[in-house]
Amino acid sequence: MARRRNLSILRDILLLRSDNAPILGFAKSTSKRSVTYMPRPGDGAPRAVTLIPGDGIGPLVTGAVEQVMAAMHAPVYFEKYEVRGDMPKVPQEVIDSIRKNKVCLKGGLATPVGGGVSSLNVQLRKELDLYASLVNCFNLPGLPTRHENVDIVVIRENTEGEYSGLEHEVVPGVVESLKVITKFCSERIAKYAFEYAYLNNRKKVTAVHKANIMKLADGLFLESCREVATKYPGIKYNEIIVDNCCMQLVSKPEQFDVMVTPNLYGNLVANTAAGIAGGTGVMPGGNVGADHAIFEQGASAGNVGNQKAVEQKKANPVALLLSSAMMLRHLQFPSFADRLETSVKRVILEGKHRTKDLGGDSTTQEVVDAVIAGLD
């Protein structure tokens, strides 16, 4: 009887206790944090990251990232290299650094139009076999756009297609440019897109093509996507012709989830989606292969050469800050990534510190200071 009475009293204490009272020596937790990541011993060791400030606004926005990383005491340190878009090729010491560190953060590199200078961006992708480009285009709370509920991930094949660089003059006045599509590259980008969708709880993958005209090249791309789709029965798969895709993007973008594309189409689709969701200044992205990854502004670095933004120091650092959050997750530092992303989104939501492209007049440094102040 006494034992039952003691158990009853204990139950009453546990049920009727004050909310602020500890139970069995454990104070009540007010944190909403969930158990998401258990590091292995040594995972907290600082990681080296190759840093390429780049051209135009690049040094401004990469400098912003450096400041925020230092303020967070993030476990990364940068090996900085000066690379310009008008160089004949990427210096070997830069390639060696990326191979060693596995990860790079890069500002935009301007590519001269015409002439004999090839794109250093393409050189990096080919040299390191960064076959997948990923751009996440989504609405940011507090940033008004024409369309709501936009959350599109554009995954683009990064090493062949029209970017193969195989051009020659057949006879004076006639130039031939070759588009190369292979089964190997088409399959691996399709696998990456479906794997990304599976790991990120995405529901649909859309293949973008022009197989009605380029029946062999884009036909091979579609064939590869269809074969891979059969291995992921839980993910819906559909196809869309690229010109219809662009029309659908500007009229009903919320219908898209993950999009997988050949090289050139992906560039066009990603920039269109970025413009719909808030502009290239806020869209993160990166390029990844089996062994290496380069993180940079997601959509076209069209403002790399914005001399006015450089002179006034009013370049938008948001896209590269969010890309840095992606980089931190890639490096398995999720709590630092969450802190950075949360602070950036809070600054956008509050609307007090925005650069000109977002309707404000803040400088890069003012945005950075606001992000640092908002870090938890």
GROMACS .gro file of C-alpha atoms in nm:
model
  376
    1MET     CA    1   0.000   0.000   0.000
    2ALA     CA    2   0.279   0.239   0.096
    3ARG     CA    3   0.458   0.164  -0.234
    4ARG     CA    4   0.145   0.241  -0.439
    5ARG     CA    5   0.099   0.563  -0.240
    6ASN     CA    6   0.461   0.667  -0.307
    7LEU     CA    7   0.421   0.598  -0.681
    8SER     CA    8   0.101   0.804  -0.682
    9ILE     CA    9   0.276   1.094  -0.513
   10LEU     CA   10   0.567   1.076  -0.762
   11ARG     CA   11   0.323   1.073  -1.054
   12ASP     CA   12   0.145   1.379  -0.915
   13ILE     CA   13   0.476   1.561  -0.874
   14LEU     CA   14   0.572   1.488  -1.234
   15LEU     CA   15   0.233   1.586  -1.374
   16LEU     CA   16   0.163   1.891  -1.158
   17ARG     CA   17   0.513   2.035  -1.137
   18SER     CA   18   0.580   2.396  -1.219
   19ASP     CA   19   0.687   2.457  -1.580
   20ASN     CA   20   1.011   2.609  -1.454
   21ALA     CA   21   1.093   2.327  -1.213
   22PRO     CA   22   1.360   2.071  -1.300
   23ILE     CA   23   1.277   1.701  -1.323
   24LEU     CA   24   1.521   1.445  -1.184
   25GLY     CA   25   1.805   1.694  -1.212
   26PHE     CA   26   1.731   1.801  -1.576
   27ALA     CA   27   1.626   2.162  -1.625
   28LYS     CA   28   1.346   2.219  -1.873
   29SER     CA   29   1.486   2.291  -2.220
   30THR     CA   30   1.349   2.592  -2.405
   31SER     CA   31   1.536   2.506  -2.724
   32LYS     CA   32   1.352   2.386  -3.033
   33ARG     CA   33   1.669   2.242  -3.176
   34SER     CA   34   1.636   1.894  -3.324
   35VAL     CA   35   1.899   1.622  -3.339
   36THR     CA   36   2.018   1.642  -3.698
   37TYR     CA   37   2.391   1.586  -3.709
   38MET     CA   38   2.631   1.379  -3.500
   39PRO     CA   39   2.988   1.466  -3.600
   40ARG     CA   40   3.265   1.214  -3.619
   41PRO     CA   41   3.571   1.278  -3.403
   42GLY     CA   42   3.779   1.545  -3.575
   43ASP     CA   43   3.494   1.685  -3.789
   44GLY     CA   44   3.534   2.021  -3.615
   45ALA     CA   45   3.886   2.073  -3.747
   46PRO     CA   46   3.908   2.390  -3.961
   47ARG     CA   47   3.887   2.324  -4.334
   48ALA     CA   48   4.087   2.502  -4.602
   49VAL     CA   49   3.882   2.657  -4.882
   50THR     CA   50   4.030   2.800  -5.201
   51LEU     CA   51   3.904   3.155  -5.253
   52ILE     CA   52   3.893   3.329  -5.592
   53PRO     CA   53   3.764   3.688  -5.550
   54GLY     CA   54   3.730   3.731  -5.927
   55ASP     CA   55   3.645   4.041  -6.129
   56GLY     CA   56   3.420   4.343  -6.080
   57ILE     CA   57   3.202   4.305  -5.771
   58GLY     CA   58   3.372   3.975  -5.687
   59PRO     CA   59   3.618   4.114  -5.429
   60LEU     CA   60   3.333   4.303  -5.259
   61VAL     CA   61   3.104   4.003  -5.217
   62THR     CA   62   3.378   3.752  -5.134
   63GLY     CA   63   3.507   4.003  -4.878
   64ALA     CA   64   3.156   4.005  -4.731
   65VAL     CA   65   3.170   3.627  -4.691
   66GLU     CA   66   3.511   3.647  -4.523
   67GLN     CA   67   3.375   3.895  -4.268
   68VAL     CA   68   3.070   3.687  -4.184
   69MET     CA   69   3.271   3.365  -4.154
   70ALA     CA   70   3.510   3.538  -3.914
   71ALA     CA   71   3.222   3.677  -3.709
   72MET     CA   72   3.068   3.328  -3.678
   73HIS     CA   73   3.408   3.172  -3.598
   74ALA     CA   74   3.323   2.920  -3.870
   75PRO     CA   75   3.575   2.633  -3.894
   76VAL     CA   76   3.705   2.736  -4.236
   77TYR     CA   77   4.002   2.936  -4.355
   78PHE     CA   78   4.070   3.070  -4.702
   79GLU     CA   79   4.359   3.030  -4.942
   80LYS     CA   80   4.315   3.334  -5.165
   81TYR     CA   81   4.428   3.353  -5.530
   82GLU     CA   82   4.396   3.641  -5.774
   83VAL     CA   83   4.244   3.524  -6.101
   84ARG     CA   84   4.107   3.755  -6.373
   85GLY     CA   85   3.872   3.664  -6.651
   86ASP     CA   86   4.107   3.797  -6.919
   87MET     CA   87   4.387   3.557  -6.828
   88PRO     CA   88   4.467   3.299  -7.098
   89LYS     CA   89   4.410   3.016  -6.852
   90VAL     CA   90   4.357   2.944  -6.483
   91PRO     CA   91   4.699   2.935  -6.311
   92GLN     CA   92   4.810   2.585  -6.223
   93GLU     CA   93   4.864   2.676  -5.858
   94VAL     CA   94   4.492   2.758  -5.833
   95ILE     CA   95   4.393   2.423  -5.984
   96ASP     CA   96   4.632   2.248  -5.745
   97SER     CA   97   4.483   2.431  -5.447
   98ILE     CA   98   4.128   2.328  -5.540
   99ARG     CA   99   4.237   1.969  -5.596
  100LYS     CA  100   4.397   1.969  -5.249
  101ASN     CA  101   4.115   2.145  -5.061
  102LYS     CA  102   3.828   1.988  -5.260
  103VAL     CA  103   3.620   2.305  -5.213
  104CYS     CA  104   3.637   2.654  -5.364
  105LEU     CA  105   3.441   2.976  -5.319
  106LYS     CA  106   3.448   3.200  -5.624
  107GLY     CA  107   3.340   3.546  -5.726
  108GLY     CA  108   3.241   3.607  -6.086
  109LEU     CA  109   3.500   3.590  -6.362
  110ALA     CA  110   3.422   3.812  -6.660
  111THR     CA  111   3.440   3.634  -6.994
  112PRO     CA  112   3.536   3.856  -7.291
  113VAL     CA  113   3.279   3.847  -7.571
  114GLY     CA  114   3.427   3.720  -7.897
  115GLY     CA  115   3.798   3.699  -7.961
  116GLY     CA  116   4.021   3.407  -7.881
  117VAL     CA  117   4.002   3.413  -7.498
  118SER     CA  118   3.811   3.114  -7.364
  119SER     CA  119   3.598   3.125  -7.049
  120LEU     CA  120   3.793   3.049  -6.732
  121ASN     CA  121   3.466   2.939  -6.572
  122VAL     CA  122   3.432   2.665  -6.835
  123GLN     CA  123   3.801   2.578  -6.796
  124LEU     CA  124   3.753   2.519  -6.424
  125ARG     CA  125   3.448   2.300  -6.478
  126LYS     CA  126   3.624   2.085  -6.736
  127GLU     CA  127   3.958   2.064  -6.556
  128LEU     CA  128   3.792   1.950  -6.231
  129ASP     CA  129   3.505   1.761  -6.399
  130LEU     CA  130   3.241   1.966  -6.218
  131TYR     CA  131   2.967   1.810  -6.423
  132ALA     CA  132   2.664   1.934  -6.228
  133SER     CA  133   2.561   2.296  -6.189
  134LEU     CA  134   2.292   2.360  -5.929
  135VAL     CA  135   2.096   2.684  -5.890
  136ASN     CA  136   1.823   2.720  -5.628
  137CYS     CA  137   1.563   2.983  -5.726
  138PHE     CA  138   1.311   3.053  -5.450
  139ASN     CA  139   1.101   3.331  -5.301
  140LEU     CA  140   1.259   3.504  -5.003
  141PRO     CA  141   1.007   3.615  -4.737
  142GLY     CA  142   0.974   3.992  -4.741
  143LEU     CA  143   1.100   4.034  -5.097
  144PRO     CA  144   0.802   4.109  -5.324
  145THR     CA  145   0.794   3.933  -5.660
  146ARG     CA  146   0.537   3.883  -5.934
  147HIS     CA  147   0.496   3.513  -5.847
  148GLU     CA  148   0.467   3.339  -5.510
  149ASN     CA  149   0.549   2.980  -5.407
  150VAL     CA  150   0.852   2.961  -5.636
  151ASP     CA  151   1.106   2.700  -5.525
  152ILE     CA  152   1.290   2.566  -5.828
  153VAL     CA  153   1.621   2.381  -5.843
  154VAL     CA  154   1.784   2.389  -6.187
  155ILE     CA  155   2.041   2.112  -6.237
  156ARG     CA  156   2.243   2.162  -6.553
  157GLU     CA  157   2.495   1.940  -6.730
  158ASN     CA  158   2.815   2.138  -6.711
  159THR     CA  159   3.080   1.985  -6.936
  160GLU     CA  160   2.949   1.929  -7.290
  161GLY     CA  161   2.670   2.044  -7.523
  162GLU     CA  162   2.721   2.382  -7.689
  163TYR     CA  163   2.990   2.460  -7.429
  164SER     CA  164   3.221   2.195  -7.573
  165GLY     CA  165   3.403   2.478  -7.753
  166LEU     CA  166   3.438   2.284  -8.078
  167GLU     CA  167   3.413   2.556  -8.341
  168HIS     CA  168   3.595   2.619  -8.667
  169GLU     CA  169   3.561   2.819  -8.986
  170VAL     CA  170   3.478   2.581  -9.270
  171VAL     CA  171   3.535   2.845  -9.539
  172PRO     CA  172   3.549   3.223  -9.505
  173GLY     CA  173   3.211   3.339  -9.381
  174VAL     CA  174   3.093   2.993  -9.271
  175VAL     CA  175   3.149   2.879  -8.909
  176GLU     CA  176   3.059   2.537  -8.775
  177SER     CA  177   2.993   2.490  -8.402
  178LEU     CA  178   2.947   2.137  -8.272
  179LYS     CA  179   2.705   2.036  -7.998
  180VAL     CA  180   2.827   1.720  -7.826
  181ILE     CA  181   2.591   1.501  -7.621
  182THR     CA  182   2.707   1.169  -7.478
  183LYS     CA  183   2.524   0.885  -7.307
  184PHE     CA  184   2.774   0.890  -7.019
  185CYS     CA  185   2.731   1.258  -6.934
  186SER     CA  186   2.355   1.252  -6.986
  187GLU     CA  187   2.312   0.955  -6.753
  188ARG     CA  188   2.524   1.096  -6.475
  189ILE     CA  189   2.348   1.436  -6.472
  190ALA     CA  190   2.012   1.259  -6.471
  191LYS     CA  191   2.127   1.039  -6.182
  192TYR     CA  192   2.244   1.346  -5.992
  193ALA     CA  193   1.910   1.523  -6.045
  194PHE     CA  194   1.706   1.227  -5.923
  195GLU     CA  195   1.943   1.164  -5.635
  196TYR     CA  196   1.915   1.529  -5.533
  197ALA     CA  197   1.536   1.509  -5.548
  198TYR     CA  198   1.534   1.190  -5.341
  199LEU     CA  199   1.770   1.324  -5.073
  200ASN     CA  200   1.590   1.659  -5.045
  201ASN     CA  201   1.232   1.527  -5.042
  202ARG     CA  202   1.151   1.678  -5.380
  203LYS     CA  203   0.853   1.535  -5.564
  204LYS     CA  204   0.914   1.593  -5.935
  205VAL     CA  205   1.195   1.609  -6.190
  206THR     CA  206   1.136   1.783  -6.524
  207ALA     CA  207   1.372   1.721  -6.819
  208VAL     CA  208   1.411   2.025  -7.048
  209HIS     CA  209   1.494   1.951  -7.412
  210LYS     CA  210   1.454   2.036  -7.781
  211ALA     CA  211   1.427   1.679  -7.908
  212ASN     CA  212   1.156   1.776  -8.154
  213ILE     CA  213   1.432   1.943  -8.360
  214MET     CA  214   1.761   1.793  -8.235
  215LYS     CA  215   1.627   1.441  -8.245
  216LEU     CA  216   1.958   1.259  -8.199
  217ALA     CA  217   2.139   1.484  -7.951
  218ASP     CA  218   1.851   1.586  -7.726
  219GLY     CA  219   1.688   1.251  -7.800
  220LEU     CA  220   1.985   1.080  -7.635
  221PHE     CA  221   1.956   1.314  -7.337
  222LEU     CA  222   1.586   1.227  -7.295
  223GLU     CA  223   1.651   0.856  -7.336
  224SER     CA  224   1.903   0.873  -7.052
  225CYS     CA  225   1.664   1.066  -6.826
  226ARG     CA  226   1.384   0.817  -6.890
  227GLU     CA  227   1.606   0.522  -6.802
  228VAL     CA  228   1.715   0.680  -6.474
  229ALA     CA  229   1.357   0.784  -6.390
  230THR     CA  230   1.249   0.419  -6.381
  231LYS     CA  231   1.479   0.365  -6.082
  232TYR     CA  232   1.298   0.633  -5.878
  233PRO     CA  233   0.929   0.534  -5.889
  234GLY     CA  234   0.849   0.764  -5.596
  235ILE     CA  235   0.949   1.075  -5.792
  236LYS     CA  236   0.726   1.206  -6.068
  237TYR     CA  237   0.902   1.257  -6.402
  238ASN     CA  238   0.794   1.471  -6.696
  239GLU     CA  239   0.946   1.644  -6.999
  240ILE     CA  240   0.907   1.987  -7.153
  241ILE     CA  241   1.040   2.151  -7.471
  242VAL     CA  242   1.272   2.439  -7.382
  243ASP     CA  243   1.075   2.718  -7.554
  244ASN     CA  244   0.752   2.609  -7.387
  245CYS     CA  245   0.949   2.580  -7.063
  246CYS     CA  246   1.047   2.947  -7.077
  247MET     CA  247   0.686   3.050  -7.139
  248GLN     CA  248   0.564   2.832  -6.851
  249LEU     CA  249   0.833   2.971  -6.621
  250VAL     CA  250   0.718   3.330  -6.662
  251SER     CA  251   0.348   3.243  -6.640
  252LYS     CA  252   0.325   2.960  -6.385
  253PRO     CA  253   0.666   2.893  -6.225
  254GLU     CA  254   0.522   2.723  -5.915
  255GLN     CA  255   0.454   2.409  -6.123
  256PHE     CA  256   0.826   2.330  -6.139
  257ASP     CA  257   1.032   2.153  -5.874
  258VAL     CA  258   1.365   2.004  -5.990
  259MET     CA  259   1.463   2.068  -6.352
  260VAL     CA  260   1.740   1.879  -6.531
  261THR     CA  261   1.883   2.025  -6.851
  262PRO     CA  262   2.164   2.006  -7.105
  263ASN     CA  263   2.427   2.277  -7.077
  264LEU     CA  264   2.299   2.576  -7.274
  265TYR     CA  265   1.932   2.537  -7.184
  266GLY     CA  266   2.023   2.524  -6.816
  267ASN     CA  267   2.195   2.860  -6.835
  268LEU     CA  268   1.888   3.020  -6.989
  269VAL     CA  269   1.638   2.846  -6.761
  270ALA     CA  270   1.832   2.923  -6.441
  271ASN     CA  271   1.860   3.293  -6.522
  272THR     CA  272   1.492   3.314  -6.612
  273ALA     CA  273   1.392   3.139  -6.290
  274ALA     CA  274   1.623   3.363  -6.088
  275GLY     CA  275   1.468   3.676  -6.236
  276ILE     CA  276   1.121   3.549  -6.148
  277ALA     CA  277   1.212   3.465  -5.789
  278GLY     CA  278   1.387   3.790  -5.697
  279GLY     CA  279   1.691   3.844  -5.916
  280THR     CA  280   2.039   3.704  -5.966
  281GLY     CA  281   2.165   3.892  -5.659
  282VAL     CA  282   1.988   3.656  -5.419
  283MET     CA  283   2.012   3.314  -5.586
  284PRO     CA  284   2.273   3.070  -5.453
  285GLY     CA  285   2.439   2.794  -5.649
  286GLY     CA  286   2.742   2.583  -5.709
  287ASN     CA  287   2.917   2.334  -5.935
  288VAL     CA  288   2.997   1.985  -5.814
  289GLY     CA  289   3.169   1.673  -5.936
  290ALA     CA  290   3.273   1.344  -5.781
  291ASP     CA  291   3.570   1.497  -5.596
  292HIS     CA  292   3.545   1.877  -5.599
  293ALA     CA  293   3.295   2.160  -5.563
  294ILE     CA  294   3.298   2.532  -5.647
  295PHE     CA  295   3.036   2.757  -5.489
  296GLU     CA  296   2.943   3.089  -5.648
  297GLN     CA  297   2.653   3.316  -5.729
  298GLY     CA  298   2.388   3.083  -5.869
  299ALA     CA  299   2.254   3.259  -6.176
  300SER     CA  300   2.448   3.453  -6.436
  301ALA     CA  301   2.698   3.695  -6.288
  302GLY     CA  302   2.552   3.969  -6.506
  303ASN     CA  303   2.646   4.229  -6.249
  304VAL     CA  304   3.011   4.122  -6.230
  305GLY     CA  305   3.108   4.413  -6.452
  306ASN     CA  306   2.871   4.664  -6.288
  307GLN     CA  307   3.129   4.936  -6.246
  308LYS     CA  308   2.887   5.169  -6.071
  309ALA     CA  309   2.816   4.910  -5.801
  310VAL     CA  310   3.189   4.863  -5.757
  311GLU     CA  311   3.262   5.234  -5.728
  312GLN     CA  312   2.975   5.295  -5.485
  313LYS     CA  313   3.047   4.969  -5.298
  314LYS     CA  314   2.682   4.869  -5.331
  315ALA     CA  315   2.708   4.517  -5.472
  316ASN     CA  316   2.456   4.267  -5.337
  317PRO     CA  317   2.633   4.000  -5.124
  318VAL     CA  318   2.321   3.791  -5.053
  319ALA     CA  319   2.364   3.534  -5.332
  320LEU     CA  320   2.722   3.452  -5.234
  321LEU     CA  321   2.636   3.448  -4.863
  322LEU     CA  322   2.364   3.191  -4.933
  323SER     CA  323   2.605   2.999  -5.156
  324SER     CA  324   2.845   2.999  -4.860
  325ALA     CA  325   2.571   2.843  -4.648
  326MET     CA  326   2.548   2.570  -4.912
  327MET     CA  327   2.924   2.531  -4.889
  328LEU     CA  328   2.911   2.494  -4.510
  329ARG     CA  329   2.654   2.216  -4.542
  330HIS     CA  330   2.873   2.051  -4.805
  331LEU     CA  331   3.158   2.062  -4.553
  332GLN     CA  332   2.928   1.910  -4.289
  333PHE     CA  333   2.901   2.220  -4.073
  334PRO     CA  334   2.519   2.237  -4.068
  335SER     CA  335   2.470   2.455  -3.760
  336PHE     CA  336   2.694   2.728  -3.906
  337ALA     CA  337   2.504   2.704  -4.234
  338ASP     CA  338   2.172   2.738  -4.053
  339ARG     CA  339   2.289   3.043  -3.857
  340LEU     CA  340   2.413   3.216  -4.170
  341GLU     CA  341   2.105   3.140  -4.378
  342THR     CA  342   1.867   3.240  -4.098
  343SER     CA  343   2.042   3.574  -4.049
  344VAL     CA  344   2.045   3.655  -4.422
  345LYS     CA  345   1.675   3.574  -4.455
  346ARG     CA  346   1.598   3.785  -4.147
  347VAL     CA  347   1.775   4.084  -4.299
  348ILE     CA  348   1.576   4.045  -4.622
  349LEU     CA  349   1.250   4.008  -4.427
  350GLU     CA  350   1.310   4.319  -4.217
  351GLY     CA  351   1.381   4.520  -4.532
  352LYS     CA  352   1.597   4.785  -4.363
  353HIS     CA  353   1.920   4.690  -4.538
  354ARG     CA  354   1.889   4.617  -4.909
  355THR     CA  355   2.105   4.700  -5.206
  356LYS     CA  356   1.972   4.887  -5.508
  357ASP     CA  357   1.877   4.574  -5.704
  358LEU     CA  358   1.634   4.486  -5.423
  359GLY     CA  359   1.482   4.833  -5.403
  360GLY     CA  360   1.707   4.977  -5.133
  361ASP     CA  361   2.014   5.197  -5.120
  362SER     CA  362   2.240   5.013  -4.875
  363THR     CA  363   2.607   4.951  -4.929
  364THR     CA  364   2.757   4.605  -4.929
  365GLN     CA  365   2.910   4.675  -4.588
  366GLU     CA  366   2.578   4.784  -4.439
  367VAL     CA  367   2.418   4.457  -4.548
  368VAL     CA  368   2.712   4.261  -4.408
  369ASP     CA  369   2.692   4.446  -4.075
  370ALA     CA  370   2.319   4.368  -4.054
  371VAL     CA  371   2.381   3.998  -4.124
  372ILE     CA  372   2.655   3.983  -3.860
  373ALA     CA  373   2.430   4.159  -3.606
  374GLY     CA  374   2.156   3.905  -3.674
  375LEU     CA  375   2.369   3.597  -3.618
  376ASP     CA  376   2.235   3.381  -3.334
   0.00000   0.00000   0.00000
